Tab-separated table of C-alpha atoms in Angstrom:
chain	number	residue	atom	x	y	z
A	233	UNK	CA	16.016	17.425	4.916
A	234	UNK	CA	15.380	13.579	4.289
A	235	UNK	CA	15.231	10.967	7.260
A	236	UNK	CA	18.173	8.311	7.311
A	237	UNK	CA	15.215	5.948	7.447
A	238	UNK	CA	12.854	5.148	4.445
A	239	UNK	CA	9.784	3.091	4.652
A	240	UNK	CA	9.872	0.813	1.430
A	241	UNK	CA	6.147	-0.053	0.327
A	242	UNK	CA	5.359	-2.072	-2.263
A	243	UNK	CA	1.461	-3.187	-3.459
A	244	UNK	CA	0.200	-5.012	-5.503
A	245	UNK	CA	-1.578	-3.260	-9.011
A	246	UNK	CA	-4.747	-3.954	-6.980
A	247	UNK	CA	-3.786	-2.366	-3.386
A	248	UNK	CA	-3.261	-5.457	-1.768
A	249	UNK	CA	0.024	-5.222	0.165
A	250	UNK	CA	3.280	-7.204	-0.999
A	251	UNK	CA	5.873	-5.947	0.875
A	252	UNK	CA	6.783	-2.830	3.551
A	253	UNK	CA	9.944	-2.725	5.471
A	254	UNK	CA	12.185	0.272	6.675
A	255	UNK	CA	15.520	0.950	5.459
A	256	UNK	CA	18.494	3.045	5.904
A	257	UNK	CA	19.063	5.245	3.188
A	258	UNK	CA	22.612	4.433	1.899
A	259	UNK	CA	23.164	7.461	-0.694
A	260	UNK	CA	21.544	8.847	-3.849
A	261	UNK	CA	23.548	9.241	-7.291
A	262	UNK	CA	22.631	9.091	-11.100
A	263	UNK	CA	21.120	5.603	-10.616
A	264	UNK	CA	18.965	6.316	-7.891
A	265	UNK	CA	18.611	5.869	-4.419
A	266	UNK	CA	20.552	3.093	-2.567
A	267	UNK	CA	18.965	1.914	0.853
A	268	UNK	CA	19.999	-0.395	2.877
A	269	UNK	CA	18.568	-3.512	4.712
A	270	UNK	CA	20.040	-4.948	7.756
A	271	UNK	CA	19.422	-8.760	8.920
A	272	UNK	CA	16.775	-8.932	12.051
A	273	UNK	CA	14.759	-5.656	10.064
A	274	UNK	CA	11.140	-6.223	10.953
A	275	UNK	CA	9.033	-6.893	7.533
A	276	UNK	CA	5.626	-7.816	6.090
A	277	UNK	CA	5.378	-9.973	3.079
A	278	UNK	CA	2.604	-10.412	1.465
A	279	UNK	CA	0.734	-9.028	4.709
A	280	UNK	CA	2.362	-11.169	6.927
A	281	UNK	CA	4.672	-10.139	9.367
A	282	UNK	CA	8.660	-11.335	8.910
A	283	UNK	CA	11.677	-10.459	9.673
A	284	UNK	CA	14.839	-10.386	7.464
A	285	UNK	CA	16.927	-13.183	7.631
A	286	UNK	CA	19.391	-11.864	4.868
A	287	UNK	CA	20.566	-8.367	5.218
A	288	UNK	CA	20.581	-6.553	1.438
A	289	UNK	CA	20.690	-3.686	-0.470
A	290	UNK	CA	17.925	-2.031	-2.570
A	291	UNK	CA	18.083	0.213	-5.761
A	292	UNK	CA	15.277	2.167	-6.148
A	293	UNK	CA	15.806	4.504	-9.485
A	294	UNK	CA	14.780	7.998	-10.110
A	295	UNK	CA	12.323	7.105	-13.049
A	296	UNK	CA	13.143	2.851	-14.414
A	297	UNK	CA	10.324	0.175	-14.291
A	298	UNK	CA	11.649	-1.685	-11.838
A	299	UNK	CA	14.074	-1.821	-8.496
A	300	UNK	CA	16.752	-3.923	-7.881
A	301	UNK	CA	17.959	-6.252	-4.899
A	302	UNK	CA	21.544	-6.914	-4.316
A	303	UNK	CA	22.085	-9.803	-1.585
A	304	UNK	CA	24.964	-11.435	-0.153
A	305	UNK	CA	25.765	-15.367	0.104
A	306	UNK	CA	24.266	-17.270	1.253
A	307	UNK	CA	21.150	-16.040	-0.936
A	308	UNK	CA	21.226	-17.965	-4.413
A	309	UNK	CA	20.195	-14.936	-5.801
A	310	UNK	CA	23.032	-12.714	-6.372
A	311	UNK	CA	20.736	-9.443	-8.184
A	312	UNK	CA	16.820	-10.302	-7.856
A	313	UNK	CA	15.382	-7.268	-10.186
A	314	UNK	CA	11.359	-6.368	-9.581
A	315	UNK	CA	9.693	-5.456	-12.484
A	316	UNK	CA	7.408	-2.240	-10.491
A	317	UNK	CA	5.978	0.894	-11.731
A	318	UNK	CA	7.956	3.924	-11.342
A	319	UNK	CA	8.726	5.211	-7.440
A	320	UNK	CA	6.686	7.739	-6.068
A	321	UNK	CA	8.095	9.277	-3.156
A	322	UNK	CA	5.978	10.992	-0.286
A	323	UNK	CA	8.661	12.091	2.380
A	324	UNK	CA	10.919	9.318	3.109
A	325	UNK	CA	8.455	6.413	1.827
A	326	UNK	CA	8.677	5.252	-1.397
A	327	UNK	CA	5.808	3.027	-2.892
A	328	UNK	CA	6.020	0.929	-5.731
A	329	UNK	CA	3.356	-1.418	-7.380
A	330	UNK	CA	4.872	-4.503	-8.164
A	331	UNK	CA	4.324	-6.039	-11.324
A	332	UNK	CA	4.785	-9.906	-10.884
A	333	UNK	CA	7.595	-9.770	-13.234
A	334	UNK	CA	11.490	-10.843	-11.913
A	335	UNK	CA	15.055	-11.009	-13.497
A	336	UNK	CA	17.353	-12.818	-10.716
A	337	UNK	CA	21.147	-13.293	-11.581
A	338	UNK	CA	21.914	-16.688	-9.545
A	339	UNK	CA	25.584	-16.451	-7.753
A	340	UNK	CA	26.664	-20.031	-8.680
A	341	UNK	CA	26.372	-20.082	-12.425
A	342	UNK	CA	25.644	-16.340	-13.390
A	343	UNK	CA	22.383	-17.628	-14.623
A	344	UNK	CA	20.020	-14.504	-15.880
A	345	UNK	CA	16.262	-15.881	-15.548
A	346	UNK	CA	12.707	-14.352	-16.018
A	347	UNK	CA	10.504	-15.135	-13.209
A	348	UNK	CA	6.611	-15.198	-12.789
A	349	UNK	CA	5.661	-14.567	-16.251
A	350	UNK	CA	2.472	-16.872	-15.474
A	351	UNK	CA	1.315	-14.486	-12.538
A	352	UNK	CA	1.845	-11.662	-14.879
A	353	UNK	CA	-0.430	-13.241	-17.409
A	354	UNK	CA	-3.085	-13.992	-14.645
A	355	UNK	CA	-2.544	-10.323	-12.782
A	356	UNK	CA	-2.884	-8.190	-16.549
A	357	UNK	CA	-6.133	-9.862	-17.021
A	358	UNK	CA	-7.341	-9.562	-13.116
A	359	UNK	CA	-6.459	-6.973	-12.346
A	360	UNK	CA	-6.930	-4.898	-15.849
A	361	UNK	CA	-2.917	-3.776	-16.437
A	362	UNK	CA	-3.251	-0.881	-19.163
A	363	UNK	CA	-1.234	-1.413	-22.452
A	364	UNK	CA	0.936	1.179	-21.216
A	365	UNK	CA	1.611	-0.730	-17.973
A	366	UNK	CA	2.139	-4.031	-19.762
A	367	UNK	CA	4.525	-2.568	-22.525
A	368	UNK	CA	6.526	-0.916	-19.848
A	369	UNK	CA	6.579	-4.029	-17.721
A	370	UNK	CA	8.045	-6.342	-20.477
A	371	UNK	CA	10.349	-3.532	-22.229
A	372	UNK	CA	12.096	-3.382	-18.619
A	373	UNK	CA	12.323	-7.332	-18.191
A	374	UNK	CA	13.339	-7.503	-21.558
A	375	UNK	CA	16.260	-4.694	-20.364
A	376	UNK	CA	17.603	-5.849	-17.515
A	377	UNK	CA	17.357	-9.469	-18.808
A	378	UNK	CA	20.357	-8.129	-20.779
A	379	UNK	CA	21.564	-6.088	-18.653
A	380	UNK	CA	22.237	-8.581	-15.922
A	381	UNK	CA	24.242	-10.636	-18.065
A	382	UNK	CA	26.363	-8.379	-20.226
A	383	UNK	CA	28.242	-6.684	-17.497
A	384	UNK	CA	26.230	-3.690	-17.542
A	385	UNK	CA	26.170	-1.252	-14.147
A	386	UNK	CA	25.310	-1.153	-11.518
A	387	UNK	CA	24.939	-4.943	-11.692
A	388	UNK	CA	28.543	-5.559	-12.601
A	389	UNK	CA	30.294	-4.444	-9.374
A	390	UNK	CA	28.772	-0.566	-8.166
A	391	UNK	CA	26.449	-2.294	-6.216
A	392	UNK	CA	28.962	-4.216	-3.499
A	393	UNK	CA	30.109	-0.947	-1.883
A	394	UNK	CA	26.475	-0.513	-0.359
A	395	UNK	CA	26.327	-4.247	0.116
A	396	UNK	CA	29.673	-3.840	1.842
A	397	UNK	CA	27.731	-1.300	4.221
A	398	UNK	CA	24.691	-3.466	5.467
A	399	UNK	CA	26.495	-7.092	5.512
C-alpha cells in the first residue's frame, strides 16, 4: 500500500538537481496522480534549500511529457505546465527530468505562453537531448499550449477541487 506522502524529484537531463519536495498524495484517476503541496513545505530548488511560500497542487500523469502545477492567487500563474520526461515511480517518489520547456496560463488575462525555449536550445545541445527526447518535448508544449487555452481538462476547472484541499 502507497504512503500518503510522495517525495517529488525532479533533475535536470544531466543529474543535476532542480527540484525535490514532499507532498501529500491527493488521489489518482485517469489523468494521473494529484499531490498536494501545502505552504511552509520544506523544498530545494535548484539545490538550494526553500520553503514554499504558495501552497499548490501537482499533476503528475500516468505516461504525458510533462506535469502540471495548479496555484492559487496570489501566484500570477494560474496553470504553470513542465515540459519533463515521463514519471518513473520507485515507491512513493516520483522523478522526473525536466526539460527547460514551460506553458503557464497567467490568472489576469488567461494569457497561454511558452517559456524557456532559449534554455532548451542551450540544454539539447549541452547536454545531448536525443531526437526522441526533443520531438517529445516540443509535441507536448505544442499540446498543452492548446490545451491551456481551449478549455480543455483538467485545466478548465477539475483541477480546483485538489486546489480546494491544500489552500
Amino acid at each position: 500500500m502507497s504512503s500518503d506522502v510522495v517525495r517529488v524529484v525532479y533533475r535536470k537531463y544531466d543529474g543535476t538537481a532542480h527540484r525535490d519536495y514532499p507532498a501529500r498524495r491527493l488521489a489518482e484517476d485517469d489523468l494521473g496522480v494529484w499531490l498536494g503541496v501545502t505552504a511552509g513545505t520544506e523544498s530545494v530548488y535548484h539545490g538550494r534549500p526553500s520553503v514554499e511560500q504558495i501552497p499548490f497542487v501537482l499533476l503528475v500523469p500516468h505516461s504525458a511529457w510533462w506535469t502540471g502545477m495548479f496555484n492559487p492567487p496570489p501566484r500570477t500563474s494560474e496553470v504553470y505546465c513542465d515540459i519533463a520526461s515521463p514519471a518513473r515511480w520507485e515507491g512513493d517518489t516520483v522523478h522526473l527530468i525536466d526539460l527547460d520547456l514551460d506553458v503557464v496560463r497567467r490568472r489576469a488575462t488567461g494569457a497561454v505562453e511558452l517559456r524557456d525555449e532559449d534554455e532548451f536550445a542551450e540544454h539539447r545541445v549541452r547536454f545531448g537531448y536525443p531526437e526522441d527526447v526533443i520531438v517529445q518535448a516540443e509535441a507536448a508544449a505544442e499540446w498543452l499550449y492548446d490545451a491551456l487555452g481551449d478549455g480543455t481538462e483538467p485545466f478548465a476547472s477539475a483541477y480546483r477541487k485538489w486546489l480546494a484541499l491544500v489552500v
